[in-house]
Amino acid sequence: QVHLVESGGGLVQPGGSLRLSCVASGTIFRINAMGWYRQAPGKQRELVAAITSGGSTNYADSIKGRFTVSRDNAKNTVYLQLNSLKPEDTAVYYCNVVALLTPEYELDSWGQGTQVTVSS
């Protein structure tokens, strides 16, 4: 099992910033991809940003240039820096980790979600 703990969400005014963190723990052989998804009320969950073990990144078009994903492999932690926030960024943000528990067994895990609300 992989346990994910997210932190950093909250209420922020338009134009403000937040930093989300997600720490993975458990019997992990190696973490492959890490990333963030979000789900707004009445909408489907969507990819926000992802980062591979080698540091390659992928971003949703709607947040390019405003959000930055990074990871600390030594700490099994992924971060999402959210800048220039807009009301339409309001959503529950979920951490996602794809990890090998053994060399042959890969598990896709989700965090519990952290609320980000952008409002004046």
N, CA, C and O atoms as a Tinker XYZ file with bonds, in Angstrom:
   480  protein
     1  N      0.830000   -1.194000    0.000000    73     2
     2  CA     0.000000    0.000000    0.000000    64     1     3
     3  C      0.866000    1.247000    0.000000    63     2     4     5
     4  O      1.966000    1.265000    0.554000    81     3
     5  N      0.348000    2.281000   -0.631000    73     3     6
     6  CA     0.987000    3.597000   -0.634000    64     5     7
     7  C      0.037000    4.576000    0.032000    63     6     8     9
     8  O     -1.128000    4.678000   -0.352000    81     7
     9  N      0.529000    5.286000    1.018000    73     7    10
    10  CA    -0.271000    6.275000    1.730000    64     9    11
    11  C      0.179000    7.665000    1.305000    63    10    12    13
    12  O      1.368000    7.981000    1.347000    81    11
    13  N     -0.791000    8.504000    0.891000    73    11    14
    14  CA    -0.485000    9.859000    0.425000    64    13    15
    15  C     -1.109000   10.880000    1.367000    63    14    16    17
    16  O     -2.287000   10.777000    1.710000    81    15
    17  N     -0.331000   11.847000    1.775000    73    15    18
    18  CA    -0.823000   12.919000    2.627000    64    17    19
    19  C     -0.576000   14.249000    1.928000    63    18    20    21
    20  O      0.562000   14.618000    1.636000    81    19
    21  N     -1.675000   14.960000    1.668000    73    19    22
    22  CA    -1.606000   16.244000    0.975000    64    21    23
    23  C     -1.741000   17.384000    1.975000    63    22    24    25
    24  O     -2.337000   17.226000    3.041000    81    23
    25  N     -1.189000   18.517000    1.622000    73    23    26
    26  CA    -1.331000   19.711000    2.441000    64    25    27
    27  C     -1.145000   20.940000    1.566000    63    26    28    29
    28  O     -0.628000   20.859000    0.451000    81    27
    29  N     -1.577000   22.081000    2.095000    73    27    30
    30  CA    -1.317000   23.340000    1.419000    64    29    31
    31  C     -2.501000   24.023000    0.775000    63    30    32    33
    32  O     -2.368000   25.146000    0.289000    81    31
    33  N     -3.649000   23.386000    0.755000    73    31    34
    34  CA    -4.814000   24.035000    0.162000    64    33    35
    35  C     -5.339000   25.149000    1.049000    63    34    36    37
    36  O     -4.862000   25.345000    2.167000    81    35
    37  N     -6.332000   25.880000    0.538000    73    35    38
    38  CA    -6.921000   26.945000    1.317000    64    37    39
    39  C     -7.661000   27.942000    0.467000    63    38    40    41
    40  O     -7.921000   27.718000   -0.716000    81    39
    41  N     -7.995000   29.049000    1.097000    73    39    42
    42  CA    -8.706000   30.147000    0.438000    64    41    43
    43  C     -7.701000   31.245000    0.086000    63    42    44    45
    44  O     -6.912000   31.672000    0.929000    81    43
    45  N     -7.740000   31.689000   -1.155000    73    43    46
    46  CA    -6.815000   32.719000   -1.611000    64    45    47
    47  C     -7.545000   33.659000   -2.556000    63    46    48    49
    48  O     -8.479000   33.250000   -3.246000    81    47
    49  N     -7.129000   34.905000   -2.588000    73    47    50
    50  CA    -7.737000   35.880000   -3.479000    64    49    51
    51  C     -7.223000   35.692000   -4.906000    63    50    52    53
    52  O     -6.131000   35.159000   -5.102000    81    51
    53  N     -7.990000   36.118000   -5.892000    73    51    54
    54  CA    -7.503000   36.066000   -7.278000    64    53    55
    55  C     -6.157000   36.756000   -7.402000    63    54    56    57
    56  O     -5.934000   37.829000   -6.842000    81    55
    57  N     -5.266000   36.117000   -8.148000    73    55    58
    58  CA    -3.916000   36.631000   -8.300000    64    57    59
    59  C     -2.944000   36.115000   -7.257000    63    58    60    61
    60  O     -1.737000   36.329000   -7.371000    81    59
    61  N     -3.453000   35.444000   -6.253000    73    59    62
    62  CA    -2.616000   34.936000   -5.172000    64    61    63
    63  C     -1.936000   33.623000   -5.518000    63    62    64    65
    64  O     -2.056000   33.103000   -6.628000    81    63
    65  N     -1.213000   33.104000   -4.523000    73    63    66
    66  CA    -0.426000   31.882000   -4.721000    64    65    67
    67  C     -0.664000   30.894000   -3.593000    63    66    68    69
    68  O     -1.021000   31.268000   -2.476000    81    67
    69  N     -0.460000   29.637000   -3.909000    73    67    70
    70  CA    -0.483000   28.563000   -2.928000    64    69    71
    71  C      0.561000   27.544000   -3.341000    63    70    72    73
    72  O      0.969000   27.479000   -4.501000    81    71
    73  N      0.990000   26.744000   -2.362000    73    71    74
    74  CA     1.881000   25.630000   -2.659000    64    73    75
    75  C      1.310000   24.368000   -2.028000    63    74    76    77
    76  O      1.132000   24.286000   -0.813000    81    75
    77  N      1.030000   23.394000   -2.872000    73    75    78
    78  CA     0.529000   22.107000   -2.406000    64    77    79
    79  C      1.685000   21.122000   -2.280000    63    78    80    81
    80  O      2.632000   21.145000   -3.065000    81    79
    81  N      1.584000   20.261000   -1.277000    73    79    82
    82  CA     2.577000   19.212000   -1.083000    64    81    83
    83  C      1.878000   17.876000   -0.919000    63    82    84    85
    84  O      0.749000   17.809000   -0.433000    81    83
    85  N      2.552000   16.822000   -1.326000    73    83    86
    86  CA     2.019000   15.477000   -1.173000    64    85    87
    87  C      3.181000   14.542000   -0.861000    63    86    88    89
    88  O      4.123000   14.411000   -1.643000    81    87
    89  N      3.093000   13.896000    0.297000    73    87    90
    90  CA     4.139000   12.972000    0.729000    64    89    91
    91  C      3.630000   11.547000    0.606000    63    90    92    93
    92  O      2.547000   11.215000    1.089000    81    91
    93  N      4.423000   10.712000   -0.045000    73    91    94
    94  CA     4.082000    9.297000   -0.204000    64    93    95
    95  C      4.874000    8.456000    0.784000    63    94    96    97
    96  O      6.069000    8.667000    0.989000    81    95
    97  N      4.179000    7.497000    1.391000    73    95    98
    98  CA     4.853000    6.586000    2.313000    64    97    99
    99  C      4.310000    5.182000    2.111000    63    98   100   101
   100  O      3.260000    4.982000    1.501000    81    99
   101  N      5.054000    4.213000    2.639000    73    99   102
   102  CA     4.657000    2.819000    2.487000    64   101   103
   103  C      5.832000    1.997000    2.017000    63   102   104   105
   104  O      6.966000    2.474000    1.965000    81   103
   105  N      5.550000    0.757000    1.676000    73   103   106
   106  CA     6.599000   -0.124000    1.189000    64   105   107
   107  C      6.754000    0.111000   -0.302000    63   106   108   109
   108  O      6.128000   -0.556000   -1.125000    81   107
   109  N      7.602000    1.073000   -0.630000    73   107   110
   110  CA     7.753000    1.535000   -2.004000    64   109   111
   111  C      9.107000    1.109000   -2.541000    63   110   112   113
   112  O     10.148000    1.398000   -1.952000    81   111
   113  N      9.073000    0.415000   -3.672000    73   111   114
   114  CA    10.326000    0.043000   -4.331000    64   113   115
   115  C     10.877000    1.231000   -5.114000    63   114   116   117
   116  O     12.053000    1.577000   -5.005000    81   115
   117  N     10.001000    1.845000   -5.906000    73   115   118
   118  CA    10.388000    3.034000   -6.668000    64   117   119
   119  C      9.135000    3.787000   -7.084000    63   118   120   121
   120  O      8.133000    3.180000   -7.462000    81   119
   121  N      9.195000    5.098000   -7.014000    73   119   122
   122  CA     8.088000    5.923000   -7.503000    64   121   123
   123  C      8.372000    6.317000   -8.948000    63   122   124   125
   124  O      9.442000    6.841000   -9.260000    81   123
   125  N      7.429000    6.067000   -9.804000    73   123   126
   126  CA     7.551000    6.476000  -11.199000    64   125   127
   127  C      6.948000    7.871000  -11.358000    63   126   128   129
   128  O      7.613000    8.859000  -11.047000    81   127
   129  N      5.738000    7.971000  -11.822000    73   127   130
   130  CA     5.135000    9.286000  -12.040000    64   129   131
   131  C      4.461000    9.803000  -10.781000    63   130   132   133
   132  O      3.936000    9.036000   -9.974000    81   131
   133  N      4.488000   11.120000  -10.632000    73   131   134
   134  CA     3.756000   11.809000   -9.565000    64   133   135
   135  C      3.025000   12.975000  -10.218000    63   134   136   137
   136  O      3.497000   13.547000  -11.200000    81   135
   137  N      1.880000   13.314000   -9.666000    73   135   138
   138  CA     1.175000   14.416000  -10.292000    64   137   139
   139  C     -0.014000   14.897000   -9.502000    63   138   140   141
   140  O     -0.309000   14.422000   -8.405000    81   139
   141  N     -0.684000   15.857000  -10.101000    73   139   142
   142  CA    -1.850000   16.475000   -9.485000    64   141   143
   143  C     -3.015000   16.513000  -10.477000    63   142   144   145
   144  O     -2.846000   16.828000  -11.655000    81   143
   145  N     -4.183000   16.187000   -9.970000    73   143   146
   146  CA    -5.433000   16.306000  -10.701000    64   145   147
   147  C     -6.330000   17.244000   -9.902000    63   146   148   149
   148  O     -6.068000   17.526000   -8.733000    81   147
   149  N     -7.377000   17.717000  -10.538000    73   147   150
   150  CA    -8.358000   18.522000   -9.817000    64   149   151
   151  C     -9.756000   18.220000  -10.307000    63   150   152   153
   152  O     -9.960000   17.785000  -11.440000    81   151
   153  N    -10.710000   18.460000   -9.432000    73   151   154
   154  CA   -12.115000   18.249000   -9.761000    64   153   155
   155  C    -12.928000   19.387000   -9.193000    63   154   156   157
   156  O    -12.995000   19.581000   -7.979000    81   155
   157  N    -13.543000   20.136000  -10.084000    73   155   158
   158  CA   -14.437000   21.218000   -9.693000    64   157   159
   159  C    -15.856000   20.674000   -9.588000    63   158   160   161
   160  O    -16.167000   19.642000  -10.182000    81   159
   161  N    -16.726000   21.360000   -8.834000    73   159   162
   162  CA   -18.108000   20.877000   -8.697000    64   161   163
   163  C    -18.787000   20.712000  -10.051000    63   162   164   165
   164  O    -18.762000   21.619000  -10.883000    81   163
   165  N    -19.383000   19.567000  -10.261000    73   163   166
   166  CA   -20.104000   19.303000  -11.498000    64   165   167
   167  C    -19.237000   18.982000  -12.695000    63   166   168   169
   168  O    -19.743000   18.839000  -13.808000    81   167
   169  N    -17.935000   18.865000  -12.479000    73   167   170
   170  CA   -17.023000   18.582000  -13.588000    64   169   171
   171  C    -16.245000   17.297000  -13.331000    63   170   172   173
   172  O    -16.167000   16.804000  -12.206000    81   171
   173  N    -15.675000   16.772000  -14.410000    73   171   174
   174  CA   -14.857000   15.573000  -14.276000    64   173   175
   175  C    -13.476000   15.922000  -13.734000    63   174   176   177
   176  O    -12.991000   17.044000  -13.875000    81   175
   177  N    -12.863000   14.925000  -13.113000    73   175   178
   178  CA   -11.498000   15.107000  -12.647000    64   177   179
   179  C    -10.579000   15.247000  -13.856000    63   178   180   181
   180  O    -10.702000   14.512000  -14.836000    81   179
   181  N     -9.651000   16.208000  -13.769000    73   179   182
   182  CA    -8.764000   16.464000  -14.892000    64   181   183
   183  C     -7.320000   16.555000  -14.431000    63   182   184   185
   184  O     -7.033000   16.943000  -13.299000    81   183
   185  N     -6.420000   16.190000  -15.328000    73   183   186
   186  CA    -4.992000   16.313000  -15.038000    64   185   187
   187  C     -4.607000   17.787000  -14.981000    63   186   188   189
   188  O     -4.986000   18.574000  -15.848000    81   187
   189  N     -3.854000   18.145000  -13.953000    73   187   190
   190  CA    -3.297000   19.488000  -13.852000    64   189   191
   191  C     -1.832000   19.477000  -14.285000    63   190   192   193
   192  O     -1.418000   20.230000  -15.166000    81   191
   193  N     -1.057000   18.597000  -13.635000    73   191   194
   194  CA     0.377000   18.533000  -13.938000    64   193   195
   195  C      0.928000   17.203000  -13.465000    63   194   196   197
   196  O      0.452000   16.635000  -12.482000    81   195
   197  N      1.934000   16.711000  -14.169000    73   195   198
   198  CA     2.574000   15.461000  -13.793000    64   197   199
   199  C      4.072000   15.563000  -14.033000    63   198   200   201
   200  O      4.537000   16.353000  -14.854000    81   199
   201  N      4.818000   14.739000  -13.294000    73   199   202
   202  CA     6.267000   14.745000  -13.428000    64   201   203
   203  C      6.773000   13.319000  -13.303000    63   202   204   205
   204  O      6.354000   12.581000  -12.411000    81   203
   205  N      7.670000   12.935000  -14.193000    73   203   206
   206  CA     8.213000   11.579000  -14.181000    64   205   207
   207  C      9.397000   11.496000  -13.215000    63   206   208   209
   208  O      9.839000   12.504000  -12.664000    81   207
   209  N      9.895000   10.285000  -13.025000    73   207   210
   210  CA    11.051000   10.102000  -12.156000    64   209   211
   211  C     12.281000   10.808000  -12.706000    63   210   212   213
   212  O     13.187000   11.165000  -11.953000    81   211
   213  N     12.311000   11.009000  -14.010000    73   211   214
   214  CA    13.437000   11.700000  -14.633000    64   213   215
   215  C     13.287000   13.209000  -14.682000    63   214   216   217
   216  O     14.197000   13.919000  -15.110000    81   215
   217  N     12.128000   13.697000  -14.239000    73   215   218
   218  CA    11.928000   15.137000  -14.188000    64   217   219
   219  C     11.172000   15.727000  -15.364000    63   218   220   221
   220  O     10.989000   16.943000  -15.427000    81   219
   221  N     10.727000   14.894000  -16.297000    73   219   222
   222  CA     9.917000   15.416000  -17.400000    64   221   223
   223  C      8.541000   15.791000  -16.880000    63   222   224   225
   224  O      7.958000   15.093000  -16.050000    81   223
   225  N      8.034000   16.909000  -17.384000    73   223   226
   226  CA     6.754000   17.420000  -16.895000    64   225   227
   227  C      5.720000   17.510000  -17.998000    63   226   228   229
   228  O      6.041000   17.581000  -19.184000    81   227
   229  N      4.465000   17.506000  -17.566000    73   227   230
   230  CA     3.335000   17.641000  -18.470000    64   229   231
   231  C      2.295000   18.499000  -17.765000    63   230   232   233
   232  O      1.962000   18.256000  -16.605000    81   231
   233  N      1.776000   19.518000  -18.479000    73   231   234
   234  CA     0.839000   20.450000  -17.878000    64   233   235
   235  C     -0.435000   20.563000  -18.709000    63   234   236   237
   236  O     -0.410000   20.442000  -19.934000    81   235
   237  N     -1.536000   20.795000  -18.023000    73   235   238
   238  CA    -2.769000   21.141000  -18.720000    64   237   239
   239  C     -2.606000   22.521000  -19.345000    63   238   240   241
   240  O     -1.942000   23.391000  -18.781000    81   239
   241  N     -3.207000   22.715000  -20.496000    73   239   242
   242  CA    -3.069000   24.006000  -21.182000    64   241   243
   243  C     -3.587000   25.162000  -20.323000    63   242   244   245
   244  O     -3.048000   26.268000  -20.372000    81   243
   245  N     -4.626000   24.903000  -19.544000    73   243   246
   246  CA    -5.273000   25.972000  -18.785000    64   245   247
   247  C     -4.395000   26.545000  -17.677000    63   246   248   249
   248  O     -4.678000   27.635000  -17.180000    81   247
   249  N     -3.357000   25.854000  -17.284000    73   247   250
   250  CA    -2.507000   26.328000  -16.171000    64   249   251
   251  C     -1.062000   26.546000  -16.582000    63   250   252   253
   252  O     -0.241000   26.915000  -15.741000    81   251
   253  N     -0.732000   26.337000  -17.818000    73   251   254
   254  CA     0.648000   26.538000  -18.271000    64   253   255
   255  C      1.102000   27.967000  -18.014000    63   254   256   257
   256  O      0.386000   28.930000  -18.291000    81   255
   257  N      2.302000   28.076000  -17.479000    73   255   258
   258  CA     2.864000   29.383000  -17.166000    64   257   259
   259  C      2.457000   29.918000  -15.807000    63   258   260   261
   260  O      3.009000   30.914000  -15.342000    81   259
   261  N      1.497000   29.268000  -15.165000    73   259   262
   262  CA     1.050000   29.723000  -13.839000    64   261   263
   263  C      1.381000   28.716000  -12.735000    63   262   264   265
   264  O      1.695000   29.104000  -11.610000    81   263
   265  N      1.313000   27.455000  -13.054000    73   263   266
   266  CA     1.569000   26.394000  -12.066000    64   265   267
   267  C      2.882000   25.692000  -12.403000    63   266   268   269
   268  O      3.266000   25.591000  -13.568000    81   267
   269  N      3.555000   25.216000  -11.375000    73   267   270
   270  CA     4.802000   24.473000  -11.560000    64   269   271
   271  C      4.794000   23.226000  -10.681000    63   270   272   273
   272  O      4.566000   23.307000   -9.474000    81   271
   273  N      5.043000   22.079000  -11.296000    73   271   274
   274  CA     5.138000   20.829000  -10.542000    64   273   275
   275  C      6.607000   20.482000  -10.347000    63   274   276   277
   276  O      7.430000   20.674000  -11.242000    81   275
   277  N      6.920000   19.969000   -9.166000    73   275   278
   278  CA     8.282000   19.535000   -8.875000    64   277   279
   279  C      8.228000   18.371000   -7.895000    63   278   280   281
   280  O      7.184000   18.087000   -7.307000    81   279
   281  N      9.354000   17.707000   -7.728000    73   279   282
   282  CA     9.380000   16.582000   -6.803000    64   281   283
   283  C     10.736000   16.485000   -6.119000    63   282   284   285
   284  O     11.762000   16.902000   -6.656000    81   283
   285  N     10.703000   15.924000   -4.924000    73   283   286
   286  CA    11.923000   15.631000   -4.164000    64   285   287
   287  C     11.943000   14.121000   -3.988000    63   286   288   289
   288  O     11.234000   13.578000   -3.141000    81   287
   289  N     12.748000   13.453000   -4.782000    73   287   290
   290  CA    12.757000   11.990000   -4.759000    64   289   291
   291  C     13.249000   11.438000   -3.415000    63   290   292   293
   292  O     12.811000   10.371000   -2.985000    81   291
   293  N     14.136000   12.145000   -2.770000    73   291   294
   294  CA    14.652000   11.673000   -1.477000    64   293   295
   295  C     13.568000   11.686000   -0.409000    63   294   296   297
   296  O     13.620000   10.924000    0.556000    81   295
   297  N     12.586000   12.563000   -0.594000    73   295   298
   298  CA    11.505000   12.691000    0.399000    64   297   299
   299  C     10.194000   12.098000   -0.088000    63   298   300   301
   300  O      9.177000   12.194000    0.599000    81   299
   301  N     10.206000   11.481000   -1.275000    73   299   302
   302  CA     8.971000   10.918000   -1.854000    64   301   303
   303  C      7.848000   11.964000   -1.858000    63   302   304   305
   304  O      6.705000   11.665000   -1.513000    81   303
   305  N      8.186000   13.164000   -2.245000    73   303   306
   306  CA     7.248000   14.278000   -2.164000    64   305   307
   307  C      7.121000   14.959000   -3.523000    63   306   308   309
   308  O      8.100000   15.150000   -4.245000    81   307
   309  N      5.877000   15.319000   -3.844000    73   307   310
   310  CA     5.607000   16.101000   -5.043000    64   309   311
   311  C      4.955000   17.410000   -4.613000    63   310   312   313
   312  O      4.164000   17.449000   -3.671000    81   311
   313  N      5.300000   18.465000   -5.313000    73   311   314
   314  CA     4.795000   19.800000   -5.004000    64   313   315
   315  C      4.061000   20.366000   -6.218000    63   314   316   317
   316  O      4.322000   19.990000   -7.361000    81   315
   317  N      3.140000   21.276000   -5.934000    73   315   318
   318  CA     2.504000   22.040000   -6.994000    64   317   319
   319  C      2.464000   23.498000   -6.535000    63   318   320   321
   320  O      1.763000   23.842000   -5.584000    81   319
   321  N      3.218000   24.336000   -7.217000    73   319   322
   322  CA     3.204000   25.772000   -6.949000    64   321   323
   323  C      2.150000   26.411000   -7.844000    63   322   324   325
   324  O      2.227000   26.320000   -9.069000    81   323
   325  N      1.174000   27.052000   -7.232000    73   323   326
   326  CA     0.074000   27.666000   -7.952000    64   325   327
   327  C      0.222000   29.187000   -7.844000    63   326   328   329
   328  O      0.103000   29.750000   -6.756000    81   327
   329  N      0.474000   29.834000   -8.952000    73   327   330
   330  CA     0.595000   31.285000   -8.989000    64   329   331
   331  C     -0.487000   31.887000   -9.872000    63   330   332   333
   332  O     -1.105000   31.193000  -10.680000    81   331
   333  N     -0.707000   33.183000   -9.709000    73   331   334
   334  CA    -1.706000   33.896000  -10.525000    64   333   335
   335  C     -3.032000   33.150000  -10.547000    63   334   336   337
   336  O     -3.621000   32.930000  -11.606000    81   335
   337  N     -3.483000   32.774000   -9.383000    73   335   338
   338  CA    -4.697000   31.963000   -9.289000    64   337   339
   339  C     -5.929000   32.725000   -9.762000    63   338   340   341
   340  O     -6.056000   33.934000   -9.566000    81   339
   341  N     -6.824000   31.982000  -10.385000    73   339   342
   342  CA    -8.070000   32.520000  -10.912000    64   341   343
   343  C     -9.243000   31.813000  -10.250000    63   342   344   345
   344  O     -9.084000   30.693000   -9.764000    81   343
   345  N    -10.409000   32.432000  -10.217000    73   343   346
   346  CA   -11.581000   31.760000   -9.634000    64   345   347
   347  C    -11.863000   30.391000  -10.279000    63   346   348   349
   348  O    -12.339000   29.475000   -9.608000    81   347
   349  N    -11.576000   30.260000  -11.548000    73   347   350
   350  CA   -11.823000   28.975000  -12.221000    64   349   351
   351  C    -10.837000   27.878000  -11.815000    63   350   352   353
   352  O    -10.989000   26.727000  -12.222000    81   351
   353  N     -9.831000   28.230000  -11.017000    73   351   354
   354  CA    -8.929000   27.213000  -10.469000    64   353   355
   355  C     -9.503000   26.560000   -9.215000    63   354   356   357
   356  O     -8.935000   25.604000   -8.687000    81   355
   357  N    -10.627000   27.081000   -8.745000    73   355   358
   358  CA   -11.263000   26.516000   -7.562000    64   357   359
   359  C    -11.664000   25.073000   -7.806000    63   358   360   361
   360  O    -12.392000   24.773000   -8.752000    81   359
   361  N    -11.188000   24.182000   -6.951000    73   359   362
   362  CA   -11.438000   22.752000   -7.110000    64   361   363
   363  C    -10.820000   22.006000   -5.934000    63   362   364   365
   364  O    -10.078000   22.575000   -5.133000    81   363
   365  N    -11.141000   20.728000   -5.853000    73   363   366
   366  CA   -10.404000   19.835000   -4.966000    64   365   367
   367  C     -9.231000   19.285000   -5.768000    63   366   368   369
   368  O     -9.409000   18.751000   -6.863000    81   367
   369  N     -8.053000   19.419000   -5.220000    73   367   370
   370  CA    -6.832000   18.973000   -5.886000    64   369   371
   371  C     -6.387000   17.648000   -5.275000    63   370   372   373
   372  O     -6.263000   17.516000   -4.057000    81   371
   373  N     -6.151000   16.678000   -6.141000    73   371   374
   374  CA    -5.777000   15.332000   -5.713000    64   373   375
   375  C     -4.358000   14.994000   -6.171000    63   374   376   377
   376  O     -3.977000   15.235000   -7.316000    81   375
   377  N     -3.607000   14.440000   -5.259000    73   375   378
   378  CA    -2.280000   13.928000   -5.577000    64   377   379
   379  C     -2.416000   12.519000   -6.157000    63   378   380   381
   380  O     -3.242000   11.729000   -5.701000    81   379
   381  N     -1.610000   12.219000   -7.152000    73   379   382
   382  CA    -1.588000   10.893000   -7.761000    64   381   383
   383  C     -0.152000   10.404000   -7.847000    63   382   384   385
   384  O      0.741000   11.132000   -8.281000    81   383
   385  N      0.054000    9.178000   -7.434000    73   383   386
   386  CA     1.400000    8.585000   -7.466000    64   385   387
   387  C      1.329000    7.211000   -8.093000    63   386   388   389
   388  O      0.501000    6.384000   -7.712000    81   387
   389  N      2.191000    6.975000   -9.046000    73   387   390
   390  CA     2.327000    5.650000   -9.659000    64   389   391
   391  C      3.651000    5.080000   -9.173000    63   390   392   393
   392  O      4.724000    5.590000   -9.497000    81   391
   393  N      3.554000    4.008000   -8.386000    73   391   394
   394  CA     4.753000    3.481000   -7.733000    64   393   395
   395  C      4.868000    1.982000   -7.913000    63   394   396   397
   396  O      3.869000    1.268000   -7.995000    81   395
   397  N      6.100000    1.525000   -7.973000    73   395   398
   398  CA     6.378000    0.094000   -7.933000    64   397   399
   399  C      6.510000   -0.317000   -6.467000    63   398   400   401
   400  O      7.327000    0.230000   -5.727000    81   399
   401  N      5.692000   -1.289000   -6.063000    73   399   402
   402  CA     5.834000   -1.829000   -4.703000    64   401   403
   403  C      6.846000   -2.968000   -4.702000    63   402   404   405
   404  O      7.520000   -3.210000   -3.701000    81   403
   405  N      6.945000   -3.662000   -5.823000    73   403   406
   406  CA     7.994000   -4.634000   -6.097000    64   405   407
   407  C      8.446000   -4.363000   -7.526000    63   406   408   409
   408  O      7.786000   -3.592000   -8.221000    81   407
   409  N      9.522000   -4.951000   -7.991000    73   407   410
   410  CA     9.927000   -4.723000   -9.386000    64   409   411
   411  C      8.865000   -5.127000  -10.415000    63   410   412   413
   412  O      8.923000   -4.705000  -11.570000    81   411
   413  N      7.888000   -5.951000   -9.986000    73   411   414
   414  CA     6.879000   -6.425000  -10.937000    64   413   415
   415  C      5.485000   -5.852000  -10.684000    63   414   416   417
   416  O      4.591000   -6.039000  -11.509000    81   415
   417  N      5.282000   -5.165000   -9.570000    73   415   418
   418  CA     3.928000   -4.749000   -9.198000    64   417   419
   419  C      3.843000   -3.240000   -9.078000    63   418   420   421
   420  O      4.478000   -2.629000   -8.219000    81   419
   421  N      3.039000   -2.648000   -9.965000    73   419   422
   422  CA     2.851000   -1.205000   -9.991000    64   421   423
   423  C      1.479000   -0.848000   -9.439000    63   422   424   425
   424  O      0.492000   -1.513000   -9.754000    81   423
   425  N      1.411000    0.177000   -8.635000    73   423   426
   426  CA     0.155000    0.606000   -8.025000    64   425   427
   427  C     -0.075000    2.089000   -8.283000    63   426   428   429
   428  O      0.837000    2.907000   -8.159000    81   427
   429  N     -1.297000    2.414000   -8.639000    73   427   430
   430  CA    -1.725000    3.794000   -8.882000    64   429   431
   431  C     -2.507000    4.249000   -7.661000    63   430   432   433
   432  O     -3.568000    3.695000   -7.374000    81   431
   433  N     -2.006000    5.254000   -6.929000    73   431   434
   434  CA    -2.627000    5.669000   -5.673000    64   433   435
   435  C     -3.064000    7.132000   -5.711000    63   434   436   437
   436  O     -2.502000    7.954000   -6.434000    81   435
   437  N     -4.089000    7.425000   -4.906000    73   435   438
   438  CA    -4.658000    8.773000   -4.841000    64   437   439
   439  C     -4.669000    9.293000   -3.415000    63   438   440   441
   440  O     -4.870000    8.541000   -2.461000    81   439
   441  N     -4.447000   10.597000   -3.291000    73   439   442
   442  CA    -4.605000   11.246000   -2.013000    64   441   443
   443  C     -6.061000   11.543000   -1.725000    63   442   444   445
   444  O     -6.938000   11.284000   -2.549000    81   443
   445  N     -6.310000   12.095000   -0.533000    73   443   446
   446  CA    -7.684000   12.343000   -0.105000    64   445   447
   447  C     -8.241000   13.633000   -0.690000    63   446   448   449
   448  O     -9.448000   13.870000   -0.641000    81   447
   449  N     -7.375000   14.458000   -1.237000    73   447   450
   450  CA    -7.809000   15.718000   -1.836000    64   449   451
   451  C     -7.639000   16.886000   -0.887000    63   450   452   453
   452  O     -7.799000   16.748000    0.326000    81   451
   453  N     -7.316000   18.030000   -1.449000    73   451   454
   454  CA    -7.209000   19.265000   -0.677000    64   453   455
   455  C     -7.934000   20.377000   -1.432000    63   454   456   457
   456  O     -7.751000   20.548000   -2.637000    81   455
   457  N     -8.746000   21.117000   -0.714000    73   455   458
   458  CA    -9.588000   22.142000   -1.350000    64   457   459
   459  C     -8.781000   23.407000   -1.619000    63   458   460   461
   460  O     -8.084000   23.915000   -0.740000    81   459
   461  N     -8.886000   23.900000   -2.832000    73   459   462
   462  CA    -8.338000   25.206000   -3.209000    64   461   463
   463  C     -9.509000   26.072000   -3.652000    63   462   464   465
   464  O    -10.234000   25.724000   -4.584000    81   463
   465  N     -9.687000   27.196000   -2.980000    73   463   466
   466  CA   -10.768000   28.123000   -3.297000    64   465   467
   467  C    -10.173000   29.481000   -3.617000    63   466   468   469
   468  O     -9.438000   30.057000   -2.814000    81   467
   469  N    -10.495000   29.984000   -4.793000    73   467   470
   470  CA    -9.996000   31.293000   -5.226000    64   469   471
   471  C    -11.179000   32.240000   -5.297000    63   470   472   473
   472  O    -12.050000   32.100000   -6.155000    81   471
   473  N    -11.202000   33.198000   -4.395000    73   471   474
   474  CA   -12.344000   34.088000   -4.296000    64   473   475
   475  C    -11.944000   35.366000   -3.581000    63   474   476   477
   476  O    -11.091000   35.367000   -2.693000    81   475
   477  N    -12.585000   36.458000   -3.994000    73   475   478
   478  CA   -12.350000   37.729000   -3.319000    64   477   479
   479  C    -13.389000   37.943000   -2.228000    63   478   480
   480  O    -13.361000   38.964000   -1.541000    81   479
